[in-house]
């Protein structure tokens, strides 16, 4: 209360002083008249100024500086006239520079070897189980990623149809903004339960689940140590993260250890605090561009030794490996807790559309505000989530689908290896088989091999089998991969040209043997023709 009284007294004193000043001003103005008061103003200002110099010289210095600055700003400062062109170039020189200037392309140039392939593209008009209709011709489908054959199952189609009738087609927005439907949550819960994880988060597209998940955790200044054989969505994720990148040779654990040891030496030399930088080892479970598995136990051992986090992309390995189809972690007997971040796809083995990230509550919850595809993209149509739930139930009821898939993959791989002039570069149990020419088959460089493989692909289509050549898009710095796998420098290694055959559990061995017979015939004819043309 005493403080309040003192504040009130001070305000009252200030009011009284102001009133007295105003009364004195009015008295002088009425006594002397307005004209005399104005003429006497310079004298009064001089007295005030001298009194100020005597009692507060610092105030005088500041005020004088401000007055001089204002005078300079108004009267002395020269501003440039933007209308005046003071360039030192003549009109002829300007015209010459404009003529010579060549803008960079907005997108990278396409591979010349792809010229004319648009006309040869297989446009599917209808699907009939393991077969597709292209230009009214029925072909055995060896090109899609429906590994378990669930896309055509009536249970999956019925679930999608029922959801379409109930919810309509779209979801009307992102998950956090009117876009969450009960089947989205149901699909996440079903996937988390199936994988033995705490939670799961779903994305409307398999590729965007990868390109959103990794940048949600790795930012500018963080470090990514990446296998140089990764496919396009991971390359997109690397670009979006803006993190520092170190590359190691594809599936080479000795080279990975060399890179990690090099980073550790840099830390010691620079006195860097490793806790101030998030660090990840980034791999695929099954590599799309190679068809081989990552050595997960060795990766887990190295990430523990050097204190890194492990990001595992199971887009193509989920549903294809492990006794129950849970991917390479189950295949190698690695506990899910050893993998820090894991992406899986429902677009391939489950025959639906979309992707998910499974893990701990912290990993999943962080993405609900940091995953770009979750926050800003429309959520998946409800019927795709319903289809994924139905397909997941079928996978749980029929784990033999995984064994059948691997049996078919081994059968096709073994028989393709018997064809003279061809080599299978993928693992025997991989449902993605990359088949290229051997050196004995007349390998004479990338362009030469691409031309022969395209000819083989056309021959297979003519023979009733949808077989395609592999195309690799490099969204980061690329470098050529030698036949022996030797690499130099940084960036993504450009895989060798190959035919890419995909196997399904729905294929019969008779169908696969028919494909082998046609490929043997077409390859033999193509190599013979090339050999004759080269003299």
XYZ file of C-alpha atoms in Angstrom, residues 84-317:
234
model
C 20.170 5.521 -65.198
C 22.044 2.570 -66.759
C 25.703 2.814 -65.855
C 26.775 -0.514 -67.407
C 30.181 -0.649 -68.992
C 29.020 -3.035 -71.766
C 28.167 -1.857 -75.256
C 24.987 -2.915 -77.014
C 26.989 -5.287 -79.238
C 28.610 -6.937 -76.211
C 25.245 -7.399 -74.516
C 23.763 -8.972 -77.650
C 26.755 -11.319 -77.924
C 26.426 -12.459 -74.277
C 22.700 -13.073 -74.672
C 23.343 -15.093 -77.833
C 26.002 -17.245 -76.134
C 23.996 -17.841 -72.934
C 22.603 -21.353 -72.618
C 20.221 -21.971 -69.704
C 20.520 -25.177 -67.728
C 17.715 -27.679 -68.392
C 14.884 -27.752 -65.876
C 15.142 -31.562 -65.691
C 18.038 -33.939 -66.473
C 18.297 -35.221 -70.019
C 16.876 -38.696 -70.587
C 19.152 -41.616 -71.277
C 19.615 -41.829 -75.089
C 19.210 -45.587 -74.823
C 15.595 -45.018 -73.800
C 14.734 -43.355 -77.140
C 11.832 -45.101 -78.770
C 10.874 -47.035 -75.636
C 7.697 -45.024 -75.149
C 6.284 -46.728 -78.210
C 7.298 -50.104 -76.742
C 5.871 -49.437 -73.268
C 3.504 -52.122 -72.016
C 0.176 -50.446 -71.234
C -1.948 -52.907 -69.270
C -5.581 -52.929 -70.353
C -6.826 -55.729 -68.109
C -5.560 -58.135 -65.445
C -6.570 -61.795 -65.363
C -4.856 -63.418 -62.388
C -1.189 -63.921 -63.291
C -1.809 -62.623 -66.802
C -2.300 -59.171 -68.272
C -3.864 -57.946 -71.479
C -1.652 -55.592 -73.548
C -2.899 -54.421 -76.963
C -5.521 -57.176 -76.842
C -2.797 -59.792 -76.336
C -2.631 -61.938 -73.187
C 0.818 -62.059 -71.545
C 2.138 -63.818 -68.442
C 2.858 -61.028 -65.932
C 6.544 -61.052 -64.954
C 6.779 -57.277 -64.502
C 4.600 -56.182 -61.548
C 5.375 -56.341 -57.812
C 2.275 -58.278 -56.719
C 4.568 -60.784 -55.018
C 1.932 -62.808 -53.144
C -0.808 -62.553 -55.767
C -3.148 -60.876 -53.266
C -4.227 -58.014 -55.548
C -6.551 -60.342 -57.437
C -7.941 -62.224 -54.442
C -11.741 -61.879 -54.066
C -11.432 -61.167 -50.311
C -9.314 -58.082 -51.032
C -11.573 -56.883 -53.830
C -14.697 -57.356 -51.694
C -13.171 -55.343 -48.827
C -12.228 -52.522 -51.194
C -15.702 -52.548 -52.787
C -17.471 -52.432 -49.398
C -15.317 -49.496 -48.238
C -15.931 -47.652 -51.497
C -19.680 -48.011 -51.035
C -19.495 -46.902 -47.397
C -16.984 -44.024 -47.482
C -16.839 -42.970 -51.112
C -13.584 -42.572 -52.987
C -11.540 -39.798 -51.353
C -10.739 -38.926 -47.759
C -11.133 -35.131 -48.185
C -7.843 -33.987 -46.680
C -4.604 -34.761 -44.819
C -4.751 -36.984 -41.766
C -4.538 -34.065 -39.360
C -7.220 -32.025 -41.151
C -10.496 -33.921 -41.695
C -8.666 -36.758 -43.476
C -8.594 -39.480 -40.799
C -11.056 -42.341 -41.270
C -11.494 -45.257 -38.882
C -10.032 -47.697 -41.431
C -6.795 -45.633 -41.538
C -6.380 -46.160 -37.810
C -7.457 -49.789 -38.167
C -4.813 -50.439 -40.831
C -2.118 -48.856 -38.650
C -3.126 -50.944 -35.643
C -3.245 -54.128 -37.707
C 0.228 -53.495 -39.148
C 1.718 -52.666 -35.733
C 0.269 -55.858 -34.284
C 1.476 -57.961 -37.218
C 5.021 -56.570 -37.010
C 5.181 -56.688 -33.216
C 5.767 -52.921 -32.984
C 4.298 -50.381 -30.603
C 2.667 -48.272 -33.318
C 2.502 -47.641 -37.057
C 1.798 -44.561 -39.170
C 0.378 -44.768 -42.694
C 1.096 -42.724 -45.816
C -0.980 -42.590 -48.976
C 1.921 -43.697 -51.195
C 4.764 -46.170 -50.694
C 7.392 -43.832 -52.154
C 6.226 -40.837 -50.093
C 6.386 -42.897 -46.906
C 10.132 -43.263 -47.513
C 10.740 -39.707 -48.735
C 8.803 -38.343 -45.728
C 10.036 -40.592 -42.924
C 13.786 -40.106 -43.322
C 13.681 -36.266 -43.644
C 11.446 -36.155 -40.553
C 14.446 -37.287 -38.494
C 17.536 -36.246 -40.473
C 17.975 -32.497 -41.015
C 20.630 -30.117 -42.249
C 23.860 -30.788 -40.389
C 23.053 -34.430 -39.634
C 24.905 -37.352 -41.231
C 23.582 -40.126 -43.462
C 25.814 -43.074 -44.367
C 24.071 -44.620 -47.365
C 24.468 -47.750 -49.488
C 25.288 -46.587 -53.020
C 22.700 -48.956 -54.505
C 19.577 -47.317 -53.066
C 16.574 -46.600 -55.281
C 14.810 -43.342 -56.132
C 12.591 -42.678 -53.048
C 15.593 -42.901 -50.733
C 17.515 -40.570 -53.042
C 14.584 -38.137 -52.824
C 14.617 -38.426 -49.039
C 18.343 -37.634 -48.982
C 17.803 -34.501 -51.085
C 14.906 -33.346 -48.908
C 16.807 -33.884 -45.657
C 19.748 -31.660 -46.758
C 21.916 -33.788 -44.476
C 25.576 -34.584 -45.068
C 25.987 -37.860 -46.978
C 28.738 -40.469 -47.010
C 28.416 -43.423 -49.409
C 29.635 -46.993 -49.027
C 29.859 -49.655 -51.726
C 26.726 -51.683 -52.238
C 26.322 -54.355 -49.544
C 30.049 -54.126 -48.695
C 30.327 -54.201 -44.895
C 34.100 -53.752 -44.991
C 33.660 -50.539 -46.938
C 30.923 -49.408 -44.543
C 33.276 -49.964 -41.627
C 35.979 -47.986 -43.449
C 33.572 -45.039 -43.857
C 32.461 -45.162 -40.216
C 36.070 -45.326 -39.009
C 36.902 -42.335 -41.226
C 34.110 -40.300 -39.626
C 35.361 -41.320 -36.164
C 38.874 -40.125 -37.024
C 37.471 -36.794 -38.206
C 35.593 -36.456 -34.911
C 38.801 -36.971 -32.955
C 40.819 -34.597 -35.139
C 38.239 -31.796 -35.035
C 37.198 -32.345 -31.428
C 33.617 -32.786 -32.610
C 30.885 -33.688 -30.130
C 29.088 -36.637 -31.736
C 26.015 -36.065 -29.554
C 25.305 -32.815 -31.403
C 24.716 -34.630 -34.719
C 22.122 -37.288 -35.539
C 23.669 -40.103 -37.562
C 21.980 -42.834 -39.603
C 22.991 -45.844 -41.670
C 20.480 -46.093 -44.544
C 19.800 -49.370 -46.383
C 17.075 -51.311 -48.201
C 15.940 -54.716 -47.021
C 15.653 -56.007 -50.602
C 17.329 -53.738 -53.152
C 15.029 -52.923 -56.053
C 17.879 -52.250 -58.500
C 19.905 -55.344 -57.579
C 17.563 -57.965 -56.148
C 19.804 -58.836 -53.192
C 19.275 -58.681 -49.419
C 21.085 -56.430 -46.991
C 23.282 -58.292 -44.436
C 21.198 -57.083 -41.504
C 23.092 -58.782 -38.620
C 26.377 -57.170 -39.753
C 24.657 -53.792 -40.119
C 23.233 -53.996 -36.603
C 26.666 -54.892 -35.203
C 28.320 -51.916 -36.933
C 25.636 -49.421 -35.978
C 26.040 -50.482 -32.331
C 29.840 -50.315 -32.490
C 29.878 -46.788 -33.893
C 26.681 -45.506 -32.184
C 24.542 -44.866 -35.270
C 20.818 -45.266 -35.852
C 19.626 -47.711 -38.521
C 17.007 -46.831 -41.141
C 15.691 -49.925 -42.937
C 13.443 -49.616 -45.988
C 11.362 -52.791 -46.344
C 9.337 -51.623 -49.321
C 10.181 -54.739 -51.343
C 11.205 -57.220 -48.630
